[in-house]
Short mmCIF file of C-alpha atoms in Angstrom, two decimals:
data_model
loop_
_atom_site.label_atom_id
_atom_site.label_comp_id
_atom_site.label_asym_id
_atom_site.label_seq_id
_atom_site.Cartn_x
_atom_site.Cartn_y
_atom_site.Cartn_z
CA MET A 1 -44.95 7.54 -17.50
CA GLY A 2 -48.36 8.88 -17.71
CA ARG A 3 -51.08 8.32 -19.31
CA LEU A 4 -50.40 8.16 -23.19
CA ALA A 5 -52.05 8.20 -26.40
CA ALA A 6 -51.82 4.87 -28.70
CA GLY A 7 -48.96 4.25 -30.42
CA TRP A 8 -46.49 2.04 -30.90
CA CYS A 9 -44.58 0.17 -27.87
CA ARG A 10 -41.21 -2.08 -28.19
CA CYS A 11 -39.30 -3.77 -25.21
CA TRP A 12 -35.98 -2.31 -24.18
CA GLU A 13 -34.10 -5.12 -25.64
CA LEU A 14 -35.24 -4.48 -28.88
CA TRP A 15 -35.01 -0.64 -28.11
CA LEU A 16 -31.95 -0.93 -27.64
CA HIS A 17 -31.31 -2.42 -31.04
CA PRO A 18 -33.15 0.34 -33.67
CA GLY A 19 -32.22 -1.80 -36.63
CA GLU A 20 -34.94 -3.94 -35.13
CA LEU A 21 -38.59 -3.29 -36.43
CA PRO A 22 -41.13 -2.60 -33.35
CA ALA A 23 -44.17 -4.87 -32.79
CA PRO A 24 -47.59 -3.35 -32.45
CA CYS A 25 -49.25 -3.22 -29.24
CA SER A 26 -52.57 -4.01 -29.31
CA LEU A 27 -53.84 -0.29 -27.52
CA PRO A 28 -57.16 1.14 -27.01
CA ALA A 29 -58.84 3.86 -28.57
CA GLU A 30 -58.73 5.18 -24.45
CA PRO A 31 -55.27 6.42 -23.16
CA ILE A 32 -53.53 3.89 -21.73
CA THR A 33 -50.17 2.89 -18.70
CA CYS A 34 -47.45 2.07 -20.63
CA PRO A 35 -46.30 -1.02 -19.12
CA GLY A 36 -42.90 -0.67 -17.42
CA ARG A 37 -40.94 -2.23 -20.02
CA CYS A 38 -41.97 -1.20 -22.74
CA LYS A 39 -41.48 2.87 -24.84
CA VAL A 40 -43.92 4.13 -26.20
CA GLN A 41 -43.42 6.34 -29.36
CA GLY A 42 -46.01 8.64 -29.78
CA GLN A 43 -47.81 11.90 -28.55
CA ASP A 44 -48.59 12.68 -25.11
CA ARG A 45 -51.89 13.78 -24.65
CA GLY A 46 -53.83 15.62 -21.79
CA PRO A 47 -51.84 15.87 -18.20
CA GLY A 48 -49.29 13.21 -19.42
CA MET A 49 -47.38 16.09 -22.32
CA ALA A 50 -45.50 17.80 -18.92
CA ALA A 51 -44.49 14.71 -17.66
CA GLY A 52 -43.59 13.84 -21.36
CA ARG A 53 -41.21 16.50 -22.32
CA GLN A 54 -39.66 16.17 -19.15
CA MET A 55 -38.37 11.94 -20.15
CA GLU A 56 -37.47 13.37 -23.62
CA ARG A 57 -35.00 15.59 -21.70
CA LEU A 58 -33.87 12.78 -19.69
CA LEU A 59 -33.87 10.31 -23.11
CA PHE A 60 -31.86 13.35 -24.21
CA LEU A 61 -29.04 14.04 -21.71
CA LEU A 62 -29.23 10.56 -21.09
CA ALA A 63 -27.66 10.04 -25.28
CA VAL A 64 -25.55 12.61 -24.81
CA LEU A 65 -23.59 10.92 -22.28
CA GLN A 66 -23.11 8.11 -24.29
CA LEU A 67 -21.95 9.43 -26.82
CA LEU A 68 -19.35 10.98 -24.97
CA ALA A 69 -18.65 8.04 -23.04
CA ALA A 70 -18.40 6.54 -26.19
CA THR A 71 -15.08 8.55 -27.40
CA THR A 72 -13.19 7.10 -24.89
CA ALA A 73 -14.45 3.44 -24.17
CA VAL A 74 -13.52 0.87 -25.95
CA TYR A 75 -16.14 -2.04 -26.91
CA LYS A 76 -15.46 -5.28 -28.05
CA GLN A 77 -17.68 -7.91 -30.21
CA TRP A 78 -17.05 -11.57 -29.66
CA ILE A 79 -17.26 -12.76 -33.56
CA PRO A 80 -18.13 -16.86 -33.27
CA ASN A 81 -21.30 -17.87 -32.67
CA THR A 82 -23.10 -21.60 -31.39
CA ASN A 83 -26.19 -20.80 -33.90
CA PHE A 84 -28.30 -23.61 -34.98
CA GLU A 85 -28.79 -21.36 -38.60
CA THR A 86 -24.68 -20.57 -39.06
CA ALA A 87 -23.58 -23.24 -41.96
CA SER A 88 -19.88 -23.15 -40.29
CA ASN A 89 -20.61 -24.76 -36.86
CA TRP A 90 -21.78 -28.37 -39.09
CA ASP A 91 -19.52 -30.00 -40.24
CA LYS A 92 -20.89 -30.48 -43.67
CA GLY A 93 -20.52 -26.33 -43.49
CA ARG A 94 -24.76 -25.86 -44.24
CA VAL A 95 -27.13 -25.67 -42.07
CA PRO A 96 -29.10 -29.51 -41.84
CA CYS A 97 -32.47 -29.89 -43.51
CA ALA A 98 -35.41 -32.09 -42.94
CA ARG A 99 -34.35 -35.47 -44.77
CA ASP A 100 -30.86 -35.32 -42.52
CA VAL A 101 -30.06 -36.32 -38.84
CA VAL A 102 -28.61 -34.11 -36.48
CA HIS A 103 -26.42 -34.83 -34.43
CA PHE A 104 -24.80 -33.78 -31.23
CA GLU A 105 -22.33 -35.31 -29.33
CA LYS A 106 -23.31 -36.58 -26.47
CA ASP A 107 -20.03 -35.39 -23.88
CA LYS A 108 -19.64 -31.71 -25.05
CA VAL A 109 -21.74 -28.74 -23.72
CA ILE A 110 -23.46 -27.11 -25.64
CA SER A 111 -26.10 -24.01 -25.66
CA VAL A 112 -27.50 -23.66 -29.25
CA PHE A 113 -30.02 -20.46 -30.32
CA VAL A 114 -32.44 -21.96 -33.01
CA ARG A 115 -33.93 -18.49 -34.80
CA SER A 116 -36.78 -19.97 -36.65
CA PRO A 117 -38.40 -23.25 -37.20
CA HIS A 118 -36.83 -26.70 -38.95
CA ALA A 119 -38.38 -30.36 -40.06
CA LEU A 120 -35.64 -33.01 -39.19
CA THR A 121 -35.60 -36.42 -39.44
CA ASP A 122 -34.10 -36.86 -36.25
CA MET A 123 -31.83 -35.58 -34.16
CA TYR A 124 -29.29 -37.01 -30.84
CA LEU A 125 -29.23 -34.64 -28.22
CA PRO A 126 -26.21 -33.85 -26.12
CA LEU A 127 -26.76 -34.62 -22.24
CA SER A 128 -25.88 -30.66 -20.77
CA GLY A 129 -26.85 -28.70 -23.09
CA GLU A 130 -29.68 -26.12 -24.12
CA PHE A 131 -31.58 -24.99 -26.72
CA VAL A 132 -32.48 -21.21 -26.88
CA LEU A 133 -35.95 -20.24 -28.93
CA ALA A 134 -36.64 -17.35 -30.71
CA ALA A 135 -40.92 -16.48 -31.37
CA GLY A 136 -41.85 -18.51 -33.67
CA ALA A 137 -38.92 -21.09 -34.11
CA ALA A 138 -39.35 -24.62 -32.87
CA PHE A 139 -38.55 -28.53 -34.30
CA THR A 140 -40.58 -30.54 -36.27
CA ALA A 141 -40.29 -34.19 -37.45
CA PHE A 142 -40.20 -34.75 -40.98
CA ASP A 143 -43.23 -35.59 -42.79
CA GLY A 144 -41.91 -37.88 -45.88
CA SER A 145 -42.74 -34.71 -48.33
CA TRP A 146 -40.21 -32.84 -50.85
CA ASP A 147 -38.01 -30.32 -49.37
CA PRO A 148 -36.47 -28.84 -52.22
CA GLY A 149 -33.84 -27.56 -50.40
CA CYS A 150 -32.71 -31.15 -49.13
CA ASP A 151 -32.91 -33.93 -52.16
CA SER A 152 -30.71 -36.59 -50.29
CA GLY A 153 -30.03 -36.70 -46.52
CA GLY A 154 -27.51 -37.82 -44.41
CA THR A 155 -25.32 -37.52 -40.77
CA VAL A 156 -25.10 -33.76 -39.90
CA ARG A 157 -22.73 -33.37 -36.80
CA PHE A 158 -22.53 -30.11 -34.64
CA ALA A 159 -18.63 -28.51 -34.87
CA ASP A 160 -16.56 -28.89 -31.69
CA ALA A 161 -16.66 -24.86 -30.40
CA GLU A 162 -14.89 -25.99 -27.51
CA HIS A 163 -10.90 -24.66 -29.03
CA HIS A 164 -12.69 -21.25 -29.63
CA ALA A 165 -10.40 -19.29 -26.67
CA TRP A 166 -10.51 -16.00 -25.26
CA PHE A 167 -7.36 -14.68 -25.71
CA ASP A 168 -7.77 -15.82 -29.61
CA PRO A 169 -7.04 -11.85 -31.02
CA THR A 170 -8.71 -13.33 -34.51
CA LEU A 171 -11.65 -13.87 -32.62
CA TRP A 172 -12.51 -10.31 -31.19
CA GLN A 173 -13.26 -7.29 -33.90
CA ASP A 174 -13.71 -3.15 -32.36
CA VAL A 175 -17.30 -2.61 -32.84
CA LEU A 176 -19.59 0.49 -31.64
CA PRO A 177 -21.31 0.96 -28.88
CA SER A 178 -24.17 -0.23 -30.99
CA GLY A 179 -22.73 -3.25 -31.86
CA GLU A 180 -21.53 -2.00 -35.77
CA LEU A 181 -18.21 -2.26 -36.91
CA LYS A 182 -15.70 0.37 -36.15
CA ALA A 183 -14.98 2.11 -39.61
CA ALA A 184 -10.84 0.52 -39.94
CA GLY A 185 -8.63 3.67 -39.87
CA PRO A 186 -4.79 4.69 -38.77
CA VAL A 187 -4.66 3.61 -35.93
CA PHE A 188 -4.72 -0.34 -34.94
CA SER A 189 -3.77 -2.31 -31.32
CA VAL A 190 -0.99 -4.16 -30.44
CA ASP A 191 -1.83 -7.88 -30.12
CA GLU A 192 -2.59 -7.75 -26.34
CA GLU A 193 -4.48 -5.21 -26.79
CA ARG A 194 -6.45 -6.95 -29.39
CA VAL A 195 -7.75 -8.92 -26.72
CA PRO A 196 -10.56 -7.09 -24.09
CA CYS A 197 -8.40 -5.50 -21.83
CA ARG A 198 -9.34 -4.95 -18.07
CA HIS A 199 -11.07 -1.30 -18.41
CA ASP A 200 -13.03 -2.01 -21.95
CA ASP A 201 -16.45 -2.89 -22.61
CA VAL A 202 -17.38 -6.62 -24.58
CA ILE A 203 -20.20 -7.33 -26.06
CA PHE A 204 -21.53 -10.86 -27.43
CA GLN A 205 -23.91 -10.64 -29.89
CA PRO A 206 -27.20 -10.22 -29.21
CA GLN A 207 -30.29 -12.46 -30.60
CA SER A 208 -27.19 -14.96 -30.76
CA SER A 209 -25.26 -17.78 -28.13
CA PHE A 210 -21.32 -18.99 -27.65
CA ARG A 211 -19.05 -21.07 -26.00
CA VAL A 212 -16.01 -19.78 -25.19
CA ASN A 213 -12.79 -21.18 -23.47
CA THR A 214 -11.29 -18.35 -20.75
CA ASP A 215 -8.26 -20.82 -19.74
CA SER A 216 -5.49 -17.69 -18.77
CA SER A 217 -2.45 -17.28 -16.65
CA GLN A 218 -3.64 -14.91 -14.19
CA PRO A 219 -6.64 -15.94 -11.77
CA VAL A 220 -9.18 -13.13 -12.59
CA ILE A 221 -9.98 -11.65 -15.81
CA HIS A 222 -10.75 -7.78 -15.72
CA LEU A 223 -13.34 -5.80 -17.83
CA ARG A 224 -16.01 -2.74 -17.54
CA SER A 225 -18.91 -4.78 -18.66
CA ILE A 226 -19.89 -7.40 -20.46
CA SER A 227 -23.83 -7.61 -22.56
CA VAL A 228 -25.22 -10.91 -23.08
CA MET A 229 -28.63 -10.94 -25.44
CA GLY A 230 -28.55 -7.79 -25.43
CA GLN A 231 -28.39 -7.10 -21.80
CA GLU A 232 -25.51 -5.02 -20.41
CA LEU A 233 -23.87 -6.43 -17.13
CA ASN A 234 -21.55 -3.52 -15.77
CA THR A 235 -21.84 -4.35 -12.50
CA PRO A 236 -20.32 -6.83 -9.54
CA SER A 237 -23.46 -7.60 -8.49
CA SER A 238 -25.46 -8.09 -12.30
CA TRP A 239 -22.66 -9.93 -13.48
CA ALA A 240 -22.72 -12.15 -10.40
CA GLU A 241 -26.47 -13.01 -10.84
CA TYR A 242 -25.86 -13.94 -13.96
CA LEU A 243 -22.70 -16.87 -13.10
CA GLY A 244 -25.72 -17.87 -10.95
CA GLY A 245 -27.98 -18.41 -13.97
CA PRO A 246 -28.18 -21.80 -16.15
CA SER A 247 -27.01 -20.57 -18.95
CA ALA A 248 -23.78 -19.10 -18.20
CA PRO A 249 -21.62 -23.01 -16.88
CA LEU A 250 -23.21 -23.64 -20.61
CA GLN A 251 -21.72 -20.45 -22.70
CA PHE A 252 -17.85 -19.78 -20.06
CA HIS A 253 -15.51 -22.88 -19.01
CA GLY A 254 -11.59 -22.27 -18.51
CA ASN A 255 -9.65 -22.05 -15.11
CA GLY A 256 -10.02 -17.98 -15.73
CA THR A 257 -12.87 -15.91 -13.76
CA LEU A 258 -14.19 -12.96 -15.13
CA GLN A 259 -15.22 -10.24 -13.59
CA VAL A 260 -16.88 -7.24 -14.62
CA THR A 261 -15.61 -4.31 -12.32
CA GLY A 262 -18.06 -1.25 -13.87
CA THR A 263 -15.10 1.43 -14.32
CA GLY A 264 -13.04 2.54 -16.97
CA CYS A 265 -9.43 3.74 -16.71
CA PRO A 266 -9.61 6.90 -13.95
CA ASP A 267 -6.66 8.43 -16.05
CA LYS A 268 -5.68 10.62 -19.05
CA SER A 269 -2.42 9.20 -19.32
CA GLY A 270 -4.57 5.67 -20.08
CA CYS A 271 -4.08 2.52 -18.71
CA ALA A 272 -2.00 -0.48 -19.22
CA CYS A 273 -3.86 -3.12 -21.20
CA GLY A 274 -2.82 -5.65 -18.28
CA ASN A 275 -3.03 -8.96 -20.98
CA THR A 276 1.09 -9.10 -20.39
CA LEU A 277 0.81 -12.05 -18.64
CA ASP A 278 -1.25 -13.96 -21.61
CA GLY A 279 0.78 -12.59 -23.87
CA PRO A 280 2.51 -16.07 -24.97
CA ARG A 281 -0.92 -17.65 -25.03
CA ILE A 282 -2.27 -14.73 -27.39
CA CYS A 283 1.02 -15.37 -30.27
CA ALA A 284 0.74 -18.72 -29.90
CA ALA A 285 -3.25 -19.00 -31.10
CA LEU A 286 -1.83 -15.69 -33.29
CA LEU A 287 0.40 -17.78 -35.29
CA ARG A 288 -1.55 -21.21 -34.66
CA ALA A 289 -2.09 -21.11 -38.63
CA SER A 290 1.28 -19.92 -40.14
CA GLY A 291 2.93 -22.38 -38.29
CA MET A 292 4.73 -20.80 -35.04
CA GLN A 293 5.89 -18.63 -37.41
CA CYS A 294 5.92 -14.80 -37.78
CA PRO A 295 6.27 -13.15 -41.41
CA GLU A 296 10.02 -12.14 -43.16
CA PRO A 297 10.45 -8.80 -42.30
CA ALA A 298 11.41 -6.31 -45.35
CA CYS A 299 13.91 -4.72 -43.11
CA GLN A 300 17.35 -7.07 -41.74
CA ASN A 301 16.00 -5.85 -37.68
CA PRO A 302 13.08 -5.48 -37.80
CA LEU A 303 11.85 -3.61 -34.55
CA GLN A 304 9.81 -5.19 -30.93
CA PRO A 305 7.44 -3.22 -30.11
CA LEU A 306 6.15 -4.25 -26.66
CA GLY A 307 2.45 -6.15 -26.50
CA HIS A 308 3.43 -7.22 -30.18
CA CYS A 309 3.71 -10.71 -31.39
CA CYS A 310 6.22 -10.25 -34.07
CA GLY A 311 8.87 -7.90 -35.80
CA VAL A 312 8.36 -4.65 -37.20
CA CYS A 313 9.19 -2.56 -40.40
CA GLY A 314 8.53 1.24 -39.76
CA ALA A 315 9.61 3.39 -36.45
CA THR A 316 9.03 3.34 -32.67
CA ILE A 317 8.37 5.99 -29.65
CA ASN A 318 8.47 5.62 -26.68
CA LEU A 319 7.54 9.00 -24.52
CA ASP A 320 8.27 9.93 -20.99
CA PHE A 321 4.84 11.70 -19.39
CA THR A 322 3.92 13.91 -16.39
CA PRO A 323 0.35 13.88 -15.14
CA ASP A 324 -0.37 17.04 -17.30
CA PHE A 325 -0.55 14.20 -20.58
CA ASP A 326 -3.82 13.24 -22.16
CA LEU A 327 -2.68 10.17 -23.79
CA GLN A 328 -6.83 10.38 -25.92
CA LYS A 329 -5.96 14.11 -27.14
CA TYR A 330 -2.48 13.24 -27.89
CA GLN A 331 -3.78 10.87 -30.36
CA ASP A 332 -6.71 13.24 -31.98
CA ARG A 333 -4.15 14.94 -32.01
CA LEU A 334 -1.38 12.87 -34.03
CA VAL A 335 -4.51 11.85 -36.53
CA GLN A 336 -5.73 15.32 -37.40
CA GLU A 337 -1.83 17.30 -37.71
CA LEU A 338 0.33 14.48 -39.28
CA LEU A 339 -1.86 10.98 -40.13
CA SER A 340 -4.47 13.53 -41.87
CA GLN A 341 -1.50 14.00 -44.73
CA PRO A 342 -1.41 12.55 -47.72
CA LYS A 343 2.06 11.92 -47.43
CA TYR A 344 0.85 9.99 -44.97
CA ALA A 345 -1.93 7.92 -46.57
CA GLY A 346 -0.79 4.47 -46.24
CA VAL A 347 0.70 5.10 -42.95
CA GLN A 348 -0.58 3.08 -39.46
CA MET A 349 -0.21 4.24 -35.87
CA ALA A 350 -0.52 2.04 -32.69
CA ILE A 351 -0.53 4.31 -29.76
CA SER A 352 -1.16 3.36 -25.47
CA LYS A 353 0.77 3.13 -22.59
CA VAL A 354 2.66 0.26 -21.84
CA HIS A 355 4.94 -0.96 -18.47
CA LYS A 356 8.63 -1.58 -19.66
CA ALA A 357 11.56 -3.09 -17.70
CA GLN A 358 14.20 0.38 -16.55
CA PRO A 359 18.35 -0.70 -16.45
CA LEU A 360 20.29 1.41 -13.95
CA LEU A 361 22.89 1.88 -15.39
CA GLY A 362 22.63 -0.67 -18.33
CA ALA A 363 22.81 -4.12 -15.90
CA LEU A 364 20.54 -3.30 -12.11
CA PRO A 365 17.25 -4.01 -13.47
CA ARG A 366 15.01 -1.36 -11.65
CA GLY A 367 11.20 -2.07 -11.76
CA ALA A 368 9.14 -1.22 -14.41
CA ALA A 369 8.36 2.15 -15.40
CA PRO A 370 5.28 3.20 -18.03
CA LEU A 371 5.66 5.02 -20.70
CA ILE A 372 3.54 5.96 -24.48
CA GLN A 373 4.40 3.75 -26.87
CA ILE A 374 3.90 4.42 -29.93
CA VAL A 375 4.14 2.35 -33.13
CA LEU A 376 4.55 3.24 -36.67
CA VAL A 377 4.16 0.77 -39.76
CA ASP A 378 3.39 1.42 -43.75
CA ASP A 379 2.11 -0.19 -46.18
CA ARG A 380 5.84 0.12 -48.23
CA ALA A 381 7.54 -3.15 -49.44
CA GLY A 382 11.04 -3.64 -50.18
CA GLY A 383 14.18 -1.31 -49.69
CA GLN A 384 11.50 1.63 -49.01
CA ALA A 385 9.82 -0.05 -46.19
CA GLY A 386 8.67 2.00 -43.15
CA THR A 387 10.36 4.69 -45.48
CA ALA A 388 6.82 6.90 -44.58
CA ALA A 389 6.87 5.63 -40.69
CA GLU A 390 10.55 6.61 -40.35
CA GLN A 391 9.67 9.95 -41.67
CA LEU A 392 6.33 10.71 -39.72
CA ALA A 393 8.37 9.89 -37.07
CA ALA A 394 10.69 11.97 -37.48
CA ASP A 395 8.15 14.81 -37.87
CA ILE A 396 6.33 14.12 -34.26
CA MET A 397 9.33 14.44 -32.86
CA GLU A 398 10.82 17.56 -34.13
CA SER A 399 6.71 18.61 -32.84
CA ILE A 400 7.16 17.13 -29.34
CA ALA A 401 11.23 19.37 -29.57
CA GLN A 402 8.82 22.65 -30.09
CA HIS A 403 5.44 21.92 -27.68
CA GLY A 404 6.28 18.82 -25.98
CA GLU A 405 6.26 20.54 -22.35
CA ALA A 406 3.03 22.37 -23.09
CA LEU A 407 1.50 18.53 -24.14
CA GLY A 408 3.19 17.04 -20.35
CA ILE A 409 5.79 14.48 -22.41
CA SER A 410 8.83 14.88 -20.52
CA SER A 411 11.38 12.91 -23.38
CA GLY A 412 11.34 10.91 -26.41
CA LYS A 413 13.12 8.03 -27.94
CA MET A 414 12.65 7.06 -31.07
CA GLU A 415 14.08 4.15 -32.93
CA VAL A 416 13.40 2.69 -36.66
CA ALA A 417 14.26 -0.56 -38.75
CA THR A 418 13.64 0.41 -42.27
CA GLY A 419 14.22 -1.91 -45.63
CA SER A 420 17.77 -0.04 -46.64
CA THR A 421 18.85 0.47 -42.72
CA ALA A 422 19.23 -1.73 -39.83
CA SER A 423 17.09 -0.83 -36.62
CA GLY A 424 19.05 1.59 -33.85
CA GLN A 425 18.54 5.24 -32.29
CA VAL A 426 18.02 7.66 -34.54
CA GLY A 427 16.87 10.36 -32.55
CA SER A 428 16.50 11.10 -28.59
CA HIS A 429 14.60 14.37 -27.51
CA PRO A 430 14.88 15.25 -23.35
CA VAL A 431 12.52 18.18 -23.27
CA SER A 432 12.90 18.69 -19.19
CA ARG A 433 15.93 19.54 -17.76
CA ILE A 434 15.39 16.83 -15.29
CA THR A 435 16.71 14.25 -17.79
CA VAL A 436 19.79 16.53 -18.92
CA GLY A 437 20.75 16.26 -15.29
CA THR A 438 20.11 12.58 -15.27
CA VAL A 439 22.25 11.87 -18.32
CA MET A 440 24.94 13.98 -17.01
CA GLY A 441 25.02 12.36 -13.75
CA LEU A 442 25.46 8.98 -15.54
CA LEU A 443 28.47 10.47 -17.59
CA PHE A 444 29.90 12.06 -14.52
CA SER A 445 29.80 8.36 -12.46
CA LEU A 446 30.73 6.58 -14.98
CA LEU A 447 33.92 8.73 -15.13
CA LEU A 448 34.70 8.67 -11.53
CA LEU A 449 34.25 4.88 -11.51
CA GLY A 450 36.93 4.81 -14.35
CA GLY A 451 39.68 6.99 -12.90
CA ILE A 452 39.67 5.04 -10.06
CA LEU A 453 39.54 2.41 -11.78
CA PHE A 454 42.96 3.60 -13.73
CA LEU A 455 44.63 4.54 -10.14
CA TYR A 456 44.23 1.24 -8.58
CA ARG A 457 45.70 -0.77 -11.67
CA LYS A 458 48.78 1.73 -11.76
CA GLY A 459 49.23 1.44 -7.77
CA LYS A 460 48.33 4.79 -6.94
CA LEU A 461 45.67 3.76 -4.85
CA ARG A 462 45.37 0.72 -3.12
CA PHE A 463 42.24 -1.27 -1.17
CA PRO A 464 43.19 -2.21 2.51
CA ALA A 465 40.59 -5.00 1.59
CA LEU A 466 41.76 -6.21 -1.63
CA ALA A 467 45.01 -7.90 -0.40
CA LEU A 468 45.11 -11.11 -3.86
CA PRO A 469 48.82 -10.57 -5.37
CA GLN A 470 48.07 -8.65 -8.83
CA PRO A 471 49.82 -9.99 -11.53
CA TRP A 472 51.07 -6.17 -12.23
CA HIS A 473 52.50 -6.30 -8.85
CA ARG A 474 54.56 -9.59 -9.25
CA LEU A 475 56.78 -7.98 -12.31
CA GLU A 476 57.59 -4.43 -10.72
CA GLU A 477 58.52 -5.88 -7.21
CA PRO A 478 61.71 -9.22 -8.43
CA THR A 479 62.17 -11.46 -5.75
CA VAL A 480 64.46 -11.03 -2.95
CA PRO A 481 67.29 -13.70 -2.61
CA ALA A 482 68.34 -15.24 0.83
CA PRO A 483 70.86 -14.76 3.05
CA ASP A 484 73.36 -17.98 3.10
CA ARG A 485 73.01 -17.97 6.77
CA ASP A 486 69.91 -16.67 9.25
CA GLN A 487 71.69 -12.72 10.76
CA GLY A 488 67.96 -11.91 12.29
CA PHE A 489 65.29 -10.11 10.58
CA ASP A 490 65.55 -7.00 8.35
CA ASN A 491 63.14 -3.93 9.45
CA PRO A 492 62.97 -2.09 6.99
CA VAL A 493 60.83 0.64 8.61
CA PHE A 494 64.14 1.55 10.41
CA SER A 495 67.31 2.63 9.39
CA VAL A 496 70.93 0.88 10.31
CA GLU A 497 74.12 1.63 11.31
CA PRO A 498 77.27 -0.69 10.76
CA PRO A 499 78.77 -1.91 13.95
CA ASP A 500 81.05 0.13 15.91
CA ALA A 501 84.99 -0.53 14.97
CA HIS A 502 87.71 -0.43 18.25
CA LEU A 503 88.94 3.07 18.02
CA GLY A 504 92.29 3.41 15.92
CA GLU A 505 91.93 -0.21 13.91
CA GLU A 506 91.54 -0.21 10.78
CA ILE A 507 88.34 -2.29 8.99
CA PRO A 508 89.55 -5.21 6.66
CA LYS A 509 88.09 -4.14 3.19
CA ASP A 510 86.63 -8.17 3.15
CA LEU A 511 85.40 -7.62 6.43
CA GLN A 512 81.51 -8.57 5.84
CA VAL A 513 79.00 -5.88 7.42
CA PHE A 514 75.83 -6.79 8.91
CA TYR A 515 72.81 -4.26 9.42
CA LEU A 516 71.72 -5.20 12.48
CA ASN A 517 68.61 -3.21 14.32
CA PRO A 518 69.44 -0.61 16.53
CA LEU A 519 67.05 -1.84 19.07
CA TYR A 520 67.84 -5.30 19.12
CA ASP A 521 70.06 -6.62 22.30
CA ALA A 522 71.66 -9.64 21.28
CA SER A 523 72.66 -10.31 24.99
CA GLU A 524 69.16 -11.33 25.99
CA THR A 525 69.22 -13.84 23.67
CA GLU A 526 72.32 -15.53 23.83
CA THR A 527 71.52 -18.30 26.85
#
């Protein structure tokens, strides 16, 4: 980095978290070379001035690139920890004090971060685990002196951290790249997307320990990156190296394997989350506190958005899109032009790409097709529940009818459920001619099949392969009684003539006349 003047130096880990104060470096008065893992704050002098300016430009460019990436990247932070100083990690709801005996279950695997020094009467340690000590942290034996915060001692047990599951939406929170909580806004996520998706960045709080159960219905859980103890791991090789270290087995357990890819969503129309297979796990964890029962909705037939555990009152819009569609730009457009209006202050929106099974003619499955799902809910109650979301959905559909083609939207279908109406399809706005042609083709096919069935039932159309007698055939064709005696067989195909009478003889009126086949020679059969 060049020869730098005396100043302030701090390691890269602290530099990545500007909220922490840097430690002063003991530097001589003469210019020195800064250590490789430290950043010097100050002014360059002498020959190092040009190098310092180039470094400033480079850092500024990196900051701009990080801001641009932050607009599309999604960061989710794990909430629980196994820190020694966290009161909720102990069965008595407080941090152990000097007169206490600390007890860790011997068969529990655990990693515990310790921030400060502690005096204890005694401590029972697990057979497999670790303490991660911060600078200045230590354990000492209690010498019997008075402790103002610990009048009466006892046994304090460390709580079980095995039940903290990866697919529990309540254990994750949306954060900024710096780790700060993202401010609440009008945009929310369906339940499956509250857990890290395949292109998200995962952050475990720095200066903190944890243990998470990764049991999953999918063998591999893909992620863009994972940050542990302030270190970002965003390549498969760096993650594999970390998994081979001593701490990873104490932090992660379960049948699911975490895999870092280092790549974000490559499609501007968005990417599906990828948590569908673990949807039952997500819903079970979310509804465990309520006895696996969803809250009673205010509408009669609530909507069931894809990726959401419970029905909602409001509106859903499914969009078919073209390659020109940009999900992030369209979301920003909806927020700025519609959701920001005062009349929609209580409305929240979730928008993402999902895969929905598409039936053919309403019966035969045709596979899963990608579409953009918009979920709109509001804070109104009773008979007004969902009415503001319904109005917003109508405005969105009107905008699609006017500008959908320019935005890359080919068609949109809206469904609503409010406190005063049942759920159902309210409007559908096809934008492209292809959608209209498809609908007309399906209608023509249904009319054609109906006409064929009508002609078949009326007897105007016959299929040789269908030889089974039909009920209406038996009604229209009565059975002819058999003759008293056998006179051969009648051939209804040919015309028949009565037998010739002798010339000049009159045929008696009571003479019985038989119809015989003219091609049949009776003499040939008499033997």
